[in-house]
mmCIF file of C-alpha atoms and ligand atoms in Angstrom:
data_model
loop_
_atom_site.group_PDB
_atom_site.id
_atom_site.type_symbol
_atom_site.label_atom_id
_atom_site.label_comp_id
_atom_site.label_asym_id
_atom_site.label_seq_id
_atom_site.Cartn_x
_atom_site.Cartn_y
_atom_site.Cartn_z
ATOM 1 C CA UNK A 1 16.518 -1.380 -12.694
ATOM 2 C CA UNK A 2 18.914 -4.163 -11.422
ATOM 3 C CA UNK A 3 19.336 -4.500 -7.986
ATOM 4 C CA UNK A 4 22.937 -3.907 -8.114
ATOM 5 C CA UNK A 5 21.964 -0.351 -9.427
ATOM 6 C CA UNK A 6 18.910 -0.167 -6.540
ATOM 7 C CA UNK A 7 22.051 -0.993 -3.798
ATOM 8 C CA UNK A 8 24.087 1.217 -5.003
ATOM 9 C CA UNK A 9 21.303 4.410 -5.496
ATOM 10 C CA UNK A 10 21.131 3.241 -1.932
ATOM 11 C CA UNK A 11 24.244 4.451 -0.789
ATOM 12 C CA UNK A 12 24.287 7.088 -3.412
ATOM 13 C CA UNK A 13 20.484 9.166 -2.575
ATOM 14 C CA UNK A 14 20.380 8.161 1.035
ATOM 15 C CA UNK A 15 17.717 7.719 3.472
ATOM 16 C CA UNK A 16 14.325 9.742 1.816
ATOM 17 C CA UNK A 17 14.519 7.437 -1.182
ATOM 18 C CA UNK A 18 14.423 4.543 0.227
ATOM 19 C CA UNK A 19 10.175 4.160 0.365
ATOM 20 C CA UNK A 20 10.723 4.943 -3.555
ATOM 21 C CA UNK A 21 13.485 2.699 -4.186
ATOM 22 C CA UNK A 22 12.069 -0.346 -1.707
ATOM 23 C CA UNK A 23 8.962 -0.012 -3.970
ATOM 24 C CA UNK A 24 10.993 -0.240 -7.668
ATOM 25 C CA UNK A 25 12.127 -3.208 -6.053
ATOM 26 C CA UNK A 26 9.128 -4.604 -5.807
ATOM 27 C CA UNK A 27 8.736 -4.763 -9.303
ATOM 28 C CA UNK A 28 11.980 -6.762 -9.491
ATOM 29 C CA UNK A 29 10.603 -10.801 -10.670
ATOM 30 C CA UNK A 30 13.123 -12.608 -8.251
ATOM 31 C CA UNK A 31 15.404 -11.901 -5.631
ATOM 32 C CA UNK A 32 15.071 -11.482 -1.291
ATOM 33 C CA UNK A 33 14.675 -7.639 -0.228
ATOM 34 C CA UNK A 34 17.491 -6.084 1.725
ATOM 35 C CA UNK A 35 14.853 -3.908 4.311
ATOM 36 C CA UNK A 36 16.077 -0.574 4.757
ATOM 37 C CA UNK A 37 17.621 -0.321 8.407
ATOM 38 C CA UNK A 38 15.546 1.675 10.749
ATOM 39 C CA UNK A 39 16.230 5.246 10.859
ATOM 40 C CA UNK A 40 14.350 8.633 10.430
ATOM 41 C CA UNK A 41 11.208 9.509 9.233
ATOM 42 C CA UNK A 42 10.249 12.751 7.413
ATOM 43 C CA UNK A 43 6.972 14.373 8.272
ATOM 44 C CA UNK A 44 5.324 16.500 5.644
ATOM 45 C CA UNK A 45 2.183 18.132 6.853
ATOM 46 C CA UNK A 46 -0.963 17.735 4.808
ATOM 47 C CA UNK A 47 -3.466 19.503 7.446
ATOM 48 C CA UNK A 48 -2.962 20.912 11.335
ATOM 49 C CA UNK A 49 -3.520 18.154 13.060
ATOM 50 C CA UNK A 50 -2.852 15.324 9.423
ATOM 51 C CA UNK A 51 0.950 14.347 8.706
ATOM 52 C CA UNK A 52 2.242 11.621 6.037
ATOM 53 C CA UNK A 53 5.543 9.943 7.474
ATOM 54 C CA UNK A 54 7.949 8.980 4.641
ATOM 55 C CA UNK A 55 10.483 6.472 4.918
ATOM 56 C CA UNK A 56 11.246 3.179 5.887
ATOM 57 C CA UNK A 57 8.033 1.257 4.105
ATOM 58 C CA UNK A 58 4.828 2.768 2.814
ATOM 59 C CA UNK A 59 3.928 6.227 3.555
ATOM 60 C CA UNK A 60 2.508 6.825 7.266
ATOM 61 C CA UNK A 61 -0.780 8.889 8.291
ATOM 62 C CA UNK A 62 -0.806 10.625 11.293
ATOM 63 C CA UNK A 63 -4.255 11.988 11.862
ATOM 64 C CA UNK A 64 -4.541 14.053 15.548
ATOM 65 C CA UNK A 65 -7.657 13.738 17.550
ATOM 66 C CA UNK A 66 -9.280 15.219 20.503
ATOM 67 C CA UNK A 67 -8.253 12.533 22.405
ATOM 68 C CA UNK A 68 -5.436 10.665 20.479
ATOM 69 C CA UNK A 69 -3.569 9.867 17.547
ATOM 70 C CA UNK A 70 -4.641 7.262 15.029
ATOM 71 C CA UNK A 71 -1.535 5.688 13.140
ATOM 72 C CA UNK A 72 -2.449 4.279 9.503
ATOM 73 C CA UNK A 73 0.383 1.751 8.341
ATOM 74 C CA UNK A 74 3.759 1.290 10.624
ATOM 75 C CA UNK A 75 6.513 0.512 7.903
ATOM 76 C CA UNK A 76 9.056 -1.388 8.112
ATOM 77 C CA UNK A 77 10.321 -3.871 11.046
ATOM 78 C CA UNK A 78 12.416 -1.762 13.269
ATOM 79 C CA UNK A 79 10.842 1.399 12.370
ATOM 80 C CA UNK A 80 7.751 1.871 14.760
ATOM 81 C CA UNK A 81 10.158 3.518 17.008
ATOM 82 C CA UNK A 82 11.202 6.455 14.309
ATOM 83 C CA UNK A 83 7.527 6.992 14.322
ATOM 84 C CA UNK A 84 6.662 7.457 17.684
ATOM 85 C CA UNK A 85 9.708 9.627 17.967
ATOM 86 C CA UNK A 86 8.315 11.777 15.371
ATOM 87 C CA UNK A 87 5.046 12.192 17.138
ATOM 88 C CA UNK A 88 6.784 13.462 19.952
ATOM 89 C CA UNK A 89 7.671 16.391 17.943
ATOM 90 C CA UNK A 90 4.249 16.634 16.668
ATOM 91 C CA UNK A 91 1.956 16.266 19.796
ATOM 92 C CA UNK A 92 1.634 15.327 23.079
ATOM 93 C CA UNK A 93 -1.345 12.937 22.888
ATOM 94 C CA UNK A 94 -0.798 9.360 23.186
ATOM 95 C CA UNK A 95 -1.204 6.720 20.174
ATOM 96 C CA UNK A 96 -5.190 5.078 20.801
ATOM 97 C CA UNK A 97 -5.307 3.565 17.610
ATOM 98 C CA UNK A 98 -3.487 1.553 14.540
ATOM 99 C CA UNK A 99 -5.350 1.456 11.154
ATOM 100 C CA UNK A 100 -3.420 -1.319 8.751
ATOM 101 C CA UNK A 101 -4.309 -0.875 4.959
ATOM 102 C CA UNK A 102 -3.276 -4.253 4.274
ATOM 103 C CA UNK A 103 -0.982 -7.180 5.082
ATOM 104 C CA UNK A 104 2.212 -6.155 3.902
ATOM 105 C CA UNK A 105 5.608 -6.346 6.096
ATOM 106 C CA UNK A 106 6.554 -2.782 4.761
ATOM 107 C CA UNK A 107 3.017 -1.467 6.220
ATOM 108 C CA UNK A 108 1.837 -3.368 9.373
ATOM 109 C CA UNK A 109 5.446 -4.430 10.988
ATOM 110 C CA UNK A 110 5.895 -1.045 13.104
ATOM 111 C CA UNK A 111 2.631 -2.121 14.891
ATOM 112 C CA UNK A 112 4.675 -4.567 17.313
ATOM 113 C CA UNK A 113 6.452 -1.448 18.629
ATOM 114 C CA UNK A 114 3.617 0.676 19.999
ATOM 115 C CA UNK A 115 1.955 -0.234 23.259
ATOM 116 C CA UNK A 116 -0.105 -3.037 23.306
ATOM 117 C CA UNK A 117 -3.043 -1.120 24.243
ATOM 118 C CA UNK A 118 -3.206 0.808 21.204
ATOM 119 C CA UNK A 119 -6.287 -0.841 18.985
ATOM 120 C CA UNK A 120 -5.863 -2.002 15.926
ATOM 121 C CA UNK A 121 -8.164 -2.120 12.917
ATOM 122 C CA UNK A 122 -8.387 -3.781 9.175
ATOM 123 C CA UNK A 123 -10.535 -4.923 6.927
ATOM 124 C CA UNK A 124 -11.232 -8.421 7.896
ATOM 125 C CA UNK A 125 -9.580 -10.439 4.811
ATOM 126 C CA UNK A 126 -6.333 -8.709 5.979
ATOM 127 C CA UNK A 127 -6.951 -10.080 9.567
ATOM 128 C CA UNK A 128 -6.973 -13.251 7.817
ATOM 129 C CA UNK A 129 -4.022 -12.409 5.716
ATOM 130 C CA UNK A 130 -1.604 -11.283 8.360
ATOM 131 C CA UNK A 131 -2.954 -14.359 10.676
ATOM 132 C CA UNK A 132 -1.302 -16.606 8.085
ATOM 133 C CA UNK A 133 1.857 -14.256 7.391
ATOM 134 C CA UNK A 134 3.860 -16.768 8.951
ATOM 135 C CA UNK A 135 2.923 -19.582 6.765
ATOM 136 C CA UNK A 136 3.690 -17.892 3.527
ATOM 137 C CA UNK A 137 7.133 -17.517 1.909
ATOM 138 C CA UNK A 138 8.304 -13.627 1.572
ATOM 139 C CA UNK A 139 7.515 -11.804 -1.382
ATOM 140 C CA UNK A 140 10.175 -9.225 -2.955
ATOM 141 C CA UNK A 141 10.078 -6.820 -0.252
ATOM 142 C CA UNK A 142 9.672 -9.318 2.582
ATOM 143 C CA UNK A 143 12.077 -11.482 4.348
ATOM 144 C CA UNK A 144 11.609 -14.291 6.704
ATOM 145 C CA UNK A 145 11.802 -12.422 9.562
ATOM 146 C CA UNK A 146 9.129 -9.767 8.589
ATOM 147 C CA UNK A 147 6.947 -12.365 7.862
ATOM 148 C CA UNK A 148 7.178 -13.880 11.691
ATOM 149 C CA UNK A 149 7.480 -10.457 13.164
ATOM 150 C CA UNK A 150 3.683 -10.868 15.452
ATOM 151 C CA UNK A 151 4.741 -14.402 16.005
ATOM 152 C CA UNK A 152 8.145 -13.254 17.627
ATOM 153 C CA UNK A 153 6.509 -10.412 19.707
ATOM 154 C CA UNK A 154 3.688 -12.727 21.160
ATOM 155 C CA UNK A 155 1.005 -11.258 18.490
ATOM 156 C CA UNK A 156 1.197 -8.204 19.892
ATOM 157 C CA UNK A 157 0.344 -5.199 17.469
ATOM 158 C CA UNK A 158 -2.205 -8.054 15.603
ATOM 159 C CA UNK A 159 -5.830 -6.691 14.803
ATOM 160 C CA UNK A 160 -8.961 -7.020 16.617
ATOM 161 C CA UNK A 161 -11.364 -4.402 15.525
ATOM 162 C CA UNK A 162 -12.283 -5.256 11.363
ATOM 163 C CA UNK A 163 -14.548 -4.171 9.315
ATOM 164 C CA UNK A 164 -16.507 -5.586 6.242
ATOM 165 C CA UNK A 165 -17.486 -3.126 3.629
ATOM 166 C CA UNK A 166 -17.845 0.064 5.549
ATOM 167 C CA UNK A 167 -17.357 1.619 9.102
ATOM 168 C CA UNK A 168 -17.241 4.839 10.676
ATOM 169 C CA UNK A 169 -15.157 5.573 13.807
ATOM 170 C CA UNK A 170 -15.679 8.962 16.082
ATOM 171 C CA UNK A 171 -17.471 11.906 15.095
ATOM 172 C CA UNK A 172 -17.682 15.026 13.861
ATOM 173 C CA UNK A 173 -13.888 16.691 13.094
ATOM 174 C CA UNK A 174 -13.069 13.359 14.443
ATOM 175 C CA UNK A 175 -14.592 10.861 12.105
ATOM 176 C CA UNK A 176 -12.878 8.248 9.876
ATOM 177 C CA UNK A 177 -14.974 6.384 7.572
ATOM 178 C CA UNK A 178 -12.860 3.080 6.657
ATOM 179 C CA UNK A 179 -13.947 1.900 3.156
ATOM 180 C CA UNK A 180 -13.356 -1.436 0.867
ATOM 181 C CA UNK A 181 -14.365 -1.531 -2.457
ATOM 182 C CA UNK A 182 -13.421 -4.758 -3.730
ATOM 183 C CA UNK A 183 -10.061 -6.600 -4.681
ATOM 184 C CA UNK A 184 -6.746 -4.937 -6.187
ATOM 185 C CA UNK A 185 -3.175 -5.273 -4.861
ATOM 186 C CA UNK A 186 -4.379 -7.407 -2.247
ATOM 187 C CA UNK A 187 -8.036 -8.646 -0.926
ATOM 188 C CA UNK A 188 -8.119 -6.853 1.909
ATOM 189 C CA UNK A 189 -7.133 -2.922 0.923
ATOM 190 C CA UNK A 190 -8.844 -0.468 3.478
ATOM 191 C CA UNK A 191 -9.408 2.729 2.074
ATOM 192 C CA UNK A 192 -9.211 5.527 5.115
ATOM 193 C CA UNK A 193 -11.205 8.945 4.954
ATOM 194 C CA UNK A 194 -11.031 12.031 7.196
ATOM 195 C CA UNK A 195 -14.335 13.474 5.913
ATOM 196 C CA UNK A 196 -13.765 16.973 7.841
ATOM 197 C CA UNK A 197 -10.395 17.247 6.198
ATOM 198 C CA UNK A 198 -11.271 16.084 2.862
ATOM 199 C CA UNK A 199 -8.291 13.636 3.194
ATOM 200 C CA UNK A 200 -7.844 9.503 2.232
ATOM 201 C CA UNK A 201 -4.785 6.923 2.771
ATOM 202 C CA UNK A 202 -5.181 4.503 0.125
ATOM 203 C CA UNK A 203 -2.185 2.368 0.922
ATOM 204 C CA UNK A 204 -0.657 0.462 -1.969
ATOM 205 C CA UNK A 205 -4.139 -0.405 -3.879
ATOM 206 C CA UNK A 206 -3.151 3.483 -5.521
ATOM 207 C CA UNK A 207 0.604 3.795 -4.405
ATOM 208 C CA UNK A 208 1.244 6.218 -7.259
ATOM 209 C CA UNK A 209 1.718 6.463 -10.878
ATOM 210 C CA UNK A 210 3.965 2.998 -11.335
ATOM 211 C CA UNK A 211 2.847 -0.670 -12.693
ATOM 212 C CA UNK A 212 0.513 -2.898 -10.481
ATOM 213 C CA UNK A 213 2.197 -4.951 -7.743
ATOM 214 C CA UNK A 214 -0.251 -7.817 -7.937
ATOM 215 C CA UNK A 215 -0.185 -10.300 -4.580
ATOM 216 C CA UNK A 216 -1.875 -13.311 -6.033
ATOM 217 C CA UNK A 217 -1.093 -14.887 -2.881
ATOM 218 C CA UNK A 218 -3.175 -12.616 -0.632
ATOM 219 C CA UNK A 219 -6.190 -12.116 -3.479
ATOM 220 C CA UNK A 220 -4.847 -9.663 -5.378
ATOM 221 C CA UNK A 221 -6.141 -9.104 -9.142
ATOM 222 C CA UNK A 222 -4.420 -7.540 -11.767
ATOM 223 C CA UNK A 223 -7.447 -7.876 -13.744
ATOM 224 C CA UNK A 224 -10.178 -6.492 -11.443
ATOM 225 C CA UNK A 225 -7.557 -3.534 -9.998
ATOM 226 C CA UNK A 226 -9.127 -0.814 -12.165
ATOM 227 C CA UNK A 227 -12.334 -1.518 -11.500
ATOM 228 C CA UNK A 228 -11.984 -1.734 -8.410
ATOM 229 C CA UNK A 229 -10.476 2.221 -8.374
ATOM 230 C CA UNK A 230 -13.352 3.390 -10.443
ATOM 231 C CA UNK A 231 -15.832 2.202 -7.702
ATOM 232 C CA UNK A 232 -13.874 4.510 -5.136
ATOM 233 C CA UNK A 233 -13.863 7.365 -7.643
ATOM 234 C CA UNK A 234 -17.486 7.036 -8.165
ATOM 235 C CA UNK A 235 -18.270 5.972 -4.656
ATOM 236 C CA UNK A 236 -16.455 8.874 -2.299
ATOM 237 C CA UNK A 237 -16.911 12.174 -3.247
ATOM 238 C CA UNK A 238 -15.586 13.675 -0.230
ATOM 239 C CA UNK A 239 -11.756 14.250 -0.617
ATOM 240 C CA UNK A 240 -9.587 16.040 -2.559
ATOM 241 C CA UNK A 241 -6.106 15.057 -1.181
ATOM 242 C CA UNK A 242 -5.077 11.065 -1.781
ATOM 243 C CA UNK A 243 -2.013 10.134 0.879
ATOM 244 C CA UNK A 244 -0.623 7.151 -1.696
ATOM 245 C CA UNK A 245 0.914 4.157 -0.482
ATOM 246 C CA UNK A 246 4.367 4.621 -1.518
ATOM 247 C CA UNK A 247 4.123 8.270 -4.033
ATOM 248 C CA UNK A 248 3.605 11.838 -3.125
ATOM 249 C CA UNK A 249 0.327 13.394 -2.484
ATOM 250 C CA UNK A 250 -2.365 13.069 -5.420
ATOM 251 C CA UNK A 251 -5.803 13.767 -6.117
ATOM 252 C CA UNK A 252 -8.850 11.893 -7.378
ATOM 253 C CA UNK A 253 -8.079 13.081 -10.755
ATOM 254 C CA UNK A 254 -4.638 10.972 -10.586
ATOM 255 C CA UNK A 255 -6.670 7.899 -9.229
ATOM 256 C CA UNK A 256 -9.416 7.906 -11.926
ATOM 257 C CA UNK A 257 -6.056 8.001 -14.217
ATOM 258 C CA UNK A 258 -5.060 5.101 -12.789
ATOM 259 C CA UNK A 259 -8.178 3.501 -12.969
ATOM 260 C CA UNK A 260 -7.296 3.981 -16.525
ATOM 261 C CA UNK A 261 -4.058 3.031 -17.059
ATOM 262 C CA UNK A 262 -4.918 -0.483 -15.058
ATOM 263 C CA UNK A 263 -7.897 -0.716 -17.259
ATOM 264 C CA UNK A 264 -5.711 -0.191 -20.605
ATOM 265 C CA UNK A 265 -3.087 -2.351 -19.328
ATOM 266 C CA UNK A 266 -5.141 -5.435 -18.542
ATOM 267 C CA UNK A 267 -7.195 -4.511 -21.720
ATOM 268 C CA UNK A 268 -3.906 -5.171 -23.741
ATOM 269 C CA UNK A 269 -2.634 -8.221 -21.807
ATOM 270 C CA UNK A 270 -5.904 -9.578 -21.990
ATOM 271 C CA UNK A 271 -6.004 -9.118 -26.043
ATOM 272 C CA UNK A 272 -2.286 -9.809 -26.249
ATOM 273 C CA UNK A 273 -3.557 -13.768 -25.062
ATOM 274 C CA UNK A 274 -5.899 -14.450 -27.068
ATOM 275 C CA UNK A 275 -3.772 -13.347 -29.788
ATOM 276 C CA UNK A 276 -1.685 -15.866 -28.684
ATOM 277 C CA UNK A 277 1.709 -13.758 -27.859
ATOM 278 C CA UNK A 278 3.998 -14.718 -25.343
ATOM 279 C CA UNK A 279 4.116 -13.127 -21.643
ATOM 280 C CA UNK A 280 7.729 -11.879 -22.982
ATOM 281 C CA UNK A 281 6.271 -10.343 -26.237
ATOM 282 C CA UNK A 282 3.855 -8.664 -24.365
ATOM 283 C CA UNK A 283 6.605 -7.294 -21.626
ATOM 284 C CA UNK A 284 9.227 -6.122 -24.624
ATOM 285 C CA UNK A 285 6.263 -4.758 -26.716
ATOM 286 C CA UNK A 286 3.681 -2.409 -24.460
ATOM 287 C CA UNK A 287 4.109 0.963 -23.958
ATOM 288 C CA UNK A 288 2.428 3.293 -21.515
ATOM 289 C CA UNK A 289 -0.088 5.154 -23.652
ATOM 290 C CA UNK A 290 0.454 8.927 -24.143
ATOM 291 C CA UNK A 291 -1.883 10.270 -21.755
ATOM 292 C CA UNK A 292 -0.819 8.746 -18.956
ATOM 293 C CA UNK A 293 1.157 11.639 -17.728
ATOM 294 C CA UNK A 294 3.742 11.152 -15.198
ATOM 295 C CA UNK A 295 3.667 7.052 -15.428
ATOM 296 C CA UNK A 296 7.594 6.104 -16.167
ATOM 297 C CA UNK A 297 7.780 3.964 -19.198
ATOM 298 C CA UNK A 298 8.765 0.520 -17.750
ATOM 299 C CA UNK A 299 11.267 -1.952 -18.368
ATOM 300 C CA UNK A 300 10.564 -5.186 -19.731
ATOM 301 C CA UNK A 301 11.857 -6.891 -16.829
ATOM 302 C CA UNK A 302 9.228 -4.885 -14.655
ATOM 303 C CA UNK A 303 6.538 -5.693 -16.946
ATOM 304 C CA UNK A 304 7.280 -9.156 -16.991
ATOM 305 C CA UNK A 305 5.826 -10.103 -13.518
ATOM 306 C CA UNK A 306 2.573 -8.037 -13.799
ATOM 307 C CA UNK A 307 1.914 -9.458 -17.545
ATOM 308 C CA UNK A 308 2.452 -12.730 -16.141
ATOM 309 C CA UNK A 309 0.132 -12.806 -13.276
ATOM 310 C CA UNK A 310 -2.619 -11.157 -15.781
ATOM 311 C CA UNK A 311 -2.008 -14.261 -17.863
ATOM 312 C CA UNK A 312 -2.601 -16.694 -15.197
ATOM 313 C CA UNK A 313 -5.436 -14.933 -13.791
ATOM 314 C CA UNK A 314 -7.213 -15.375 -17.664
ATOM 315 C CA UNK A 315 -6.418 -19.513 -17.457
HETATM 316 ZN ZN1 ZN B 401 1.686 -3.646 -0.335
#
């Protein structure tokens, strides 16, 4: 899709597309994001006290404690306020805790608008990544200014608490086991469980049935993604319900899928270079296989990027 057309289904669809459209354009090989101004988000409840916030950025959690409410991802700059106003019509308690599933503007920006005591928690390469957000140039769905947003707020809403490989916070219908299983979109993807409610955010390293949006620049791997997602689907066997990064709600069945699909697709680029094809051959020429139910088929111009990041990760 051109981002002529993307503007213009803007205008056309409104507000609760714009997390779906924000994400096509991600896809898009060249071009400076126009973030979606702040405005409402939509709650959709996946337990009593577990919401997913759409709009603005990547999908929200909203998991209700005992004695607070833990935030995972913020969205978009300018839209940390839409979420605490939702809140209010959710609960009383106060906000004790940000998690961040990984660096990106559309997820951790929000965070500079909640108090500054709330605590904040990543895995530790996305401390690392977001420390050095405003030394990197903007990817697709970035601009400048989402990039510097900690540095303009006095690094408020930046992480203390990390994690390595595995950590448990609370207890009991409280608990959240925070997970990483390796490398994918980004080096640093946190994978965040509710054990008593069956229940994970995966953020954008599954953000629904759509073509990987590889960030060489913060560690991603197009060629390790799927592998990656088959460690999760052999390693948790608690949930049932996936909260995706930017889709609607899935299951472990859909993530093993895309396990697959990742699999097949670096499979093909992988063959498609050492037959000695060209990164546009490749893009003009795949198709998604016929199992993959519910993947759209893509345009070369979306494949392009992806293909060519595979082929620079085999150099
Ligand atoms: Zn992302």
């Amino acid at each position: 899709m051109r981002r002529g057309i993307v503007l213009g289904m803007l205008v056309a669809v409104g507000a609760a597309a714009l997390s779906a459209t924000a994400y096509l354009a991600q896809q898009q090989p060249a071009g400076r994001a126009q973030l979606p101004a702040p405005g409402v988000v939509e709650a959709e409840k996946v337990k009593d006290n577990l919401f997913m916030l759409k709009g603005g950025g990547g999908n929200t959690g909203v998991f209700i404690t005992a004695t607070g409410v833990v935030v995972v991802d913020t969205k978009y700059p300018g839209w940390g306020k839409p979420i605490l106003e939702k809140l209010r019509t959710l609960t009383d308690k106060p906000v004790t805790m940000i998690i961040n599933t990984h660096t990106h503007g559309d997820h951790v920006s929000g965070n500079v608008e909640f108090p500054a005591t709330v605590e904040v928690v990543v895995q530790e390469n996305t401390r690392s990544n977001m420390e050095r957000m405003e030394r990197r140039e903007p990817r697709p769905t970035e601009t400048r200014e989402s990039l510097d947003i900690f540095k303009a707020n006095n690094y408020r809403g930046m992480p203390k608490r990390t994690f390595r490989d595995k950590m448990s916070i609370g207890r009991g219908a409280d608990q959240i086991d925070l997970y990483y299983f390796g490398i994918g979109h980004t080096n640093g993807d946190a994978w965040v469980v509710f054990p008593a409610l069956r229940v994970m955010h995966s953020g954008d390293i599954f953000p629904g049935k759509s073509l990987p949006n590889i960030d060489p620049v913060n560690g991603g791997s197009g060629l390790e993604w799927g592998n990656t997602l088959a460690k999760v689907y052999g390693g948790i066997k608690n949930v049932d319900t996936i909260i995706t990064g930017h889709s609607t709600l899935m299951t472990m069945e859909d993530l093993k899928m895309h396990s697959d699909f990742l699999r097949d697709l670096a499979a093909a680029v992988r063959e498609a270079k050492k037959a000695g094809k060209t990164v546009d051959e490749v893009a003009s020429t795949w198709r998604v296989p016929a199992k993959y139910a519910g993947y759209p088929a893509p345009r070369p111009e979306q494949l392009r990027t992806p293909v060519q990041m595979i082929y620079d990760e085999l150099k």
